[in-house]
Amino acid sequence: MLNDILGALGSKLDLGNLDLAGLAQQLGGQGLIGDVLGQLQQGGLAEVVQSWVSNGANLPVSLEQLQSALGPDMVNQLAGSLGIDPAQLGDVLPGVVDQLSQGGQLPQAIAEAAPNLLGQDGIGKLLGGLFR
Protein backbone atom coordinates (compact mmCIF):
# COMPACT_ATOMS: atom_id res chain seq x y z
CA MET A 1 0.00 0.00 0.00
CA LEU A 2 2.80 2.44 0.87
CA ASN A 3 4.43 1.75 -2.49
CA ASP A 4 1.14 2.64 -4.21
CA ILE A 5 0.88 5.89 -2.25
CA LEU A 6 4.47 6.79 -3.03
CA GLY A 7 4.03 5.92 -6.69
CA ALA A 8 1.01 8.19 -6.88
CA LEU A 9 2.97 10.89 -5.10
CA GLY A 10 5.78 10.60 -7.65
CA SER A 11 3.27 11.00 -10.47
CA LYS A 12 1.59 13.94 -8.76
CA LEU A 13 4.91 15.71 -8.26
CA ASP A 14 5.94 14.89 -11.85
CA LEU A 15 9.24 13.42 -10.72
CA GLY A 16 9.46 10.87 -13.48
CA ASN A 17 11.01 7.57 -12.51
CA LEU A 18 12.10 8.72 -9.07
CA ASP A 19 12.23 5.83 -6.62
CA LEU A 20 9.97 7.25 -3.91
CA ALA A 21 9.59 3.81 -2.36
CA GLY A 22 13.38 3.71 -2.10
CA LEU A 23 13.34 7.09 -0.41
CA ALA A 24 10.72 5.94 2.08
CA GLN A 25 12.74 2.79 2.74
CA GLN A 26 15.91 4.86 3.16
CA LEU A 27 14.19 7.30 5.51
CA GLY A 28 12.26 4.67 7.43
CA GLY A 29 15.11 2.22 7.86
CA GLN A 30 16.72 2.21 11.27
CA GLY A 31 14.85 5.31 12.41
CA LEU A 32 16.40 7.59 9.80
CA ILE A 33 13.12 9.45 9.28
CA GLY A 34 13.12 10.40 12.95
CA ASP A 35 16.73 11.51 12.70
CA VAL A 36 16.05 13.57 9.58
CA LEU A 37 12.95 15.22 11.03
CA GLY A 38 14.73 15.85 14.33
CA GLN A 39 17.70 17.45 12.58
CA LEU A 40 15.40 19.60 10.47
CA GLN A 41 13.53 20.71 13.57
CA GLN A 42 16.74 21.50 15.44
CA GLY A 43 18.03 23.27 12.34
CA GLY A 44 15.29 25.89 12.54
CA LEU A 45 12.71 24.19 10.34
CA ALA A 46 10.27 23.09 13.05
CA GLU A 47 7.38 25.02 11.47
CA VAL A 48 8.14 23.48 8.07
CA VAL A 49 8.30 19.94 9.48
CA GLN A 50 5.10 20.56 11.44
CA SER A 51 3.34 21.46 8.18
CA TRP A 52 4.41 18.15 6.62
CA VAL A 53 3.14 16.10 9.56
CA SER A 54 -0.09 18.05 10.06
CA ASN A 55 -3.17 17.85 7.86
CA GLY A 56 -2.65 21.33 6.36
CA ALA A 57 -0.69 22.46 3.34
CA ASN A 58 3.00 21.52 3.20
CA LEU A 59 5.43 24.39 3.47
CA PRO A 60 8.27 24.22 0.93
CA VAL A 61 11.89 23.56 1.78
CA SER A 62 14.87 24.59 -0.34
CA LEU A 63 18.11 22.77 -0.98
CA GLU A 64 19.91 25.44 1.03
CA GLN A 65 17.61 24.89 4.02
CA LEU A 66 18.12 21.12 3.83
CA GLN A 67 21.88 21.50 3.62
CA SER A 68 21.93 23.93 6.52
CA ALA A 69 19.84 21.69 8.77
CA LEU A 70 21.07 18.24 7.70
CA GLY A 71 24.50 19.05 6.40
CA PRO A 72 25.62 18.64 2.81
CA ASP A 73 26.86 15.09 3.43
CA MET A 74 23.44 13.82 4.58
CA VAL A 75 21.67 15.60 1.72
CA ASN A 76 24.12 14.11 -0.78
CA GLN A 77 23.81 10.65 0.83
CA LEU A 78 20.02 10.70 0.59
CA ALA A 79 20.09 11.97 -2.98
CA GLY A 80 22.84 9.55 -3.99
CA SER A 81 20.98 6.55 -2.61
CA LEU A 82 18.12 7.45 -4.92
CA GLY A 83 20.18 8.46 -7.91
CA ILE A 84 18.67 11.94 -7.94
CA ASP A 85 20.01 15.45 -7.83
CA PRO A 86 20.08 16.80 -4.25
CA ALA A 87 17.89 19.72 -5.35
CA GLN A 88 14.99 17.28 -5.83
CA LEU A 89 14.90 16.35 -2.13
CA GLY A 90 13.13 19.61 -1.38
CA ASP A 91 10.33 18.52 -3.70
CA VAL A 92 10.17 14.92 -2.49
CA LEU A 93 10.71 15.02 1.27
CA PRO A 94 7.61 17.07 2.22
CA GLY A 95 5.33 14.77 0.24
CA VAL A 96 6.84 11.58 1.63
CA VAL A 97 6.56 12.79 5.23
CA ASP A 98 3.03 14.02 4.52
CA GLN A 99 2.04 10.61 3.16
CA LEU A 100 3.68 8.79 6.08
CA SER A 101 1.85 10.99 8.58
CA GLN A 102 -1.76 10.45 7.59
CA GLY A 103 -4.16 11.97 10.08
CA GLY A 104 -1.52 14.33 11.46
CA GLN A 105 0.47 11.57 13.14
CA LEU A 106 3.56 9.61 12.26
CA PRO A 107 3.18 5.81 12.27
CA GLN A 108 3.93 4.26 15.66
CA ALA A 109 7.15 2.61 14.46
CA ILE A 110 8.53 5.95 13.31
CA ALA A 111 7.31 7.69 16.44
CA GLU A 112 9.10 5.11 18.59
CA ALA A 113 12.29 5.57 16.56
CA ALA A 114 12.23 9.32 17.16
CA PRO A 115 11.94 9.88 20.92
CA ASN A 116 13.86 13.16 20.84
CA LEU A 117 11.67 14.46 18.05
CA LEU A 118 8.51 13.65 19.95
CA GLY A 119 9.75 14.61 23.38
CA GLN A 120 9.09 17.61 25.56
CA ASP A 121 10.60 20.11 23.11
CA GLY A 122 9.80 18.25 19.88
CA ILE A 123 7.02 18.25 17.35
CA GLY A 124 4.73 16.67 19.94
CA LYS A 125 4.83 19.95 21.83
CA LEU A 126 4.26 21.94 18.65
CA LEU A 127 1.22 19.87 17.72
CA GLY A 128 -0.32 20.01 21.17
CA GLY A 129 0.54 16.46 22.15
CA LEU A 130 -0.92 14.60 19.16
CA PHE A 131 1.81 11.99 19.52
CA ARG A 132 1.15 11.21 23.19
Coordinates of C-alpha atoms in Angstrom, one line a residue:
M1 CA 0.0 0.0 0.0
L2 CA 2.8 2.4 0.9
N3 CA 4.4 1.8 -2.5
D4 CA 1.1 2.6 -4.2
I5 CA 0.9 5.9 -2.2
L6 CA 4.5 6.8 -3.0
G7 CA 4.0 5.9 -6.7
A8 CA 1.0 8.2 -6.9
L9 CA 3.0 10.9 -5.1
G10 CA 5.8 10.6 -7.7
S11 CA 3.3 11.0 -10.5
K12 CA 1.6 13.9 -8.8
L13 CA 4.9 15.7 -8.3
D14 CA 5.9 14.9 -11.8
L15 CA 9.2 13.4 -10.7
G16 CA 9.5 10.9 -13.5
N17 CA 11.0 7.6 -12.5
L18 CA 12.1 8.7 -9.1
D19 CA 12.2 5.8 -6.6
L20 CA 10.0 7.2 -3.9
A21 CA 9.6 3.8 -2.4
G22 CA 13.4 3.7 -2.1
L23 CA 13.3 7.1 -0.4
A24 CA 10.7 5.9 2.1
Q25 CA 12.7 2.8 2.7
Q26 CA 15.9 4.9 3.2
L27 CA 14.2 7.3 5.5
G28 CA 12.3 4.7 7.4
G29 CA 15.1 2.2 7.9
Q30 CA 16.7 2.2 11.3
G31 CA 14.9 5.3 12.4
L32 CA 16.4 7.6 9.8
I33 CA 13.1 9.5 9.3
G34 CA 13.1 10.4 12.9
D35 CA 16.7 11.5 12.7
V36 CA 16.0 13.6 9.6
L37 CA 12.9 15.2 11.0
G38 CA 14.7 15.9 14.3
Q39 CA 17.7 17.4 12.6
L40 CA 15.4 19.6 10.5
Q41 CA 13.5 20.7 13.6
Q42 CA 16.7 21.5 15.4
G43 CA 18.0 23.3 12.3
G44 CA 15.3 25.9 12.5
L45 CA 12.7 24.2 10.3
A46 CA 10.3 23.1 13.1
E47 CA 7.4 25.0 11.5
V48 CA 8.1 23.5 8.1
V49 CA 8.3 19.9 9.5
Q50 CA 5.1 20.6 11.4
S51 CA 3.3 21.5 8.2
W52 CA 4.4 18.1 6.6
V53 CA 3.1 16.1 9.6
S54 CA -0.1 18.0 10.1
N55 CA -3.2 17.9 7.9
G56 CA -2.7 21.3 6.4
A57 CA -0.7 22.5 3.3
N58 CA 3.0 21.5 3.2
L59 CA 5.4 24.4 3.5
P60 CA 8.3 24.2 0.9
V61 CA 11.9 23.6 1.8
S62 CA 14.9 24.6 -0.3
L63 CA 18.1 22.8 -1.0
E64 CA 19.9 25.4 1.0
Q65 CA 17.6 24.9 4.0
L66 CA 18.1 21.1 3.8
Q67 CA 21.9 21.5 3.6
S68 CA 21.9 23.9 6.5
A69 CA 19.8 21.7 8.8
L70 CA 21.1 18.2 7.7
G71 CA 24.5 19.1 6.4
P72 CA 25.6 18.6 2.8
D73 CA 26.9 15.1 3.4
M74 CA 23.4 13.8 4.6
V75 CA 21.7 15.6 1.7
N76 CA 24.1 14.1 -0.8
Q77 CA 23.8 10.7 0.8
L78 CA 20.0 10.7 0.6
A79 CA 20.1 12.0 -3.0
G80 CA 22.8 9.6 -4.0
S81 CA 21.0 6.6 -2.6
L82 CA 18.1 7.5 -4.9
G83 CA 20.2 8.5 -7.9
I84 CA 18.7 11.9 -7.9
D85 CA 20.0 15.5 -7.8
P86 CA 20.1 16.8 -4.3
A87 CA 17.9 19.7 -5.4
Q88 CA 15.0 17.3 -5.8
L89 CA 14.9 16.4 -2.1
G90 CA 13.1 19.6 -1.4
D91 CA 10.3 18.5 -3.7
V92 CA 10.2 14.9 -2.5
L93 CA 10.7 15.0 1.3
P94 CA 7.6 17.1 2.2
G95 CA 5.3 14.8 0.2
V96 CA 6.8 11.6 1.6
V97 CA 6.6 12.8 5.2
D98 CA 3.0 14.0 4.5
Q99 CA 2.0 10.6 3.2
L100 CA 3.7 8.8 6.1
S101 CA 1.8 11.0 8.6
Q102 CA -1.8 10.4 7.6
G103 CA -4.2 12.0 10.1
G104 CA -1.5 14.3 11.5
Q105 CA 0.5 11.6 13.1
L106 CA 3.6 9.6 12.3
P107 CA 3.2 5.8 12.3
Q108 CA 3.9 4.3 15.7
A109 CA 7.1 2.6 14.5
I110 CA 8.5 5.9 13.3
A111 CA 7.3 7.7 16.4
E112 CA 9.1 5.1 18.6
A113 CA 12.3 5.6 16.6
A114 CA 12.2 9.3 17.2
P115 CA 11.9 9.9 20.9
N116 CA 13.9 13.2 20.8
L117 CA 11.7 14.5 18.0
L118 CA 8.5 13.6 20.0
G119 CA 9.7 14.6 23.4
Q120 CA 9.1 17.6 25.6
D121 CA 10.6 20.1 23.1
G122 CA 9.8 18.3 19.9
I123 CA 7.0 18.3 17.4
G124 CA 4.7 16.7 19.9
K125 CA 4.8 19.9 21.8
L126 CA 4.3 21.9 18.7
L127 CA 1.2 19.9 17.7
G128 CA -0.3 20.0 21.2
G129 CA 0.5 16.5 22.2
L130 CA -0.9 14.6 19.2
F131 CA 1.8 12.0 19.5
R132 CA 1.2 11.2 23.2

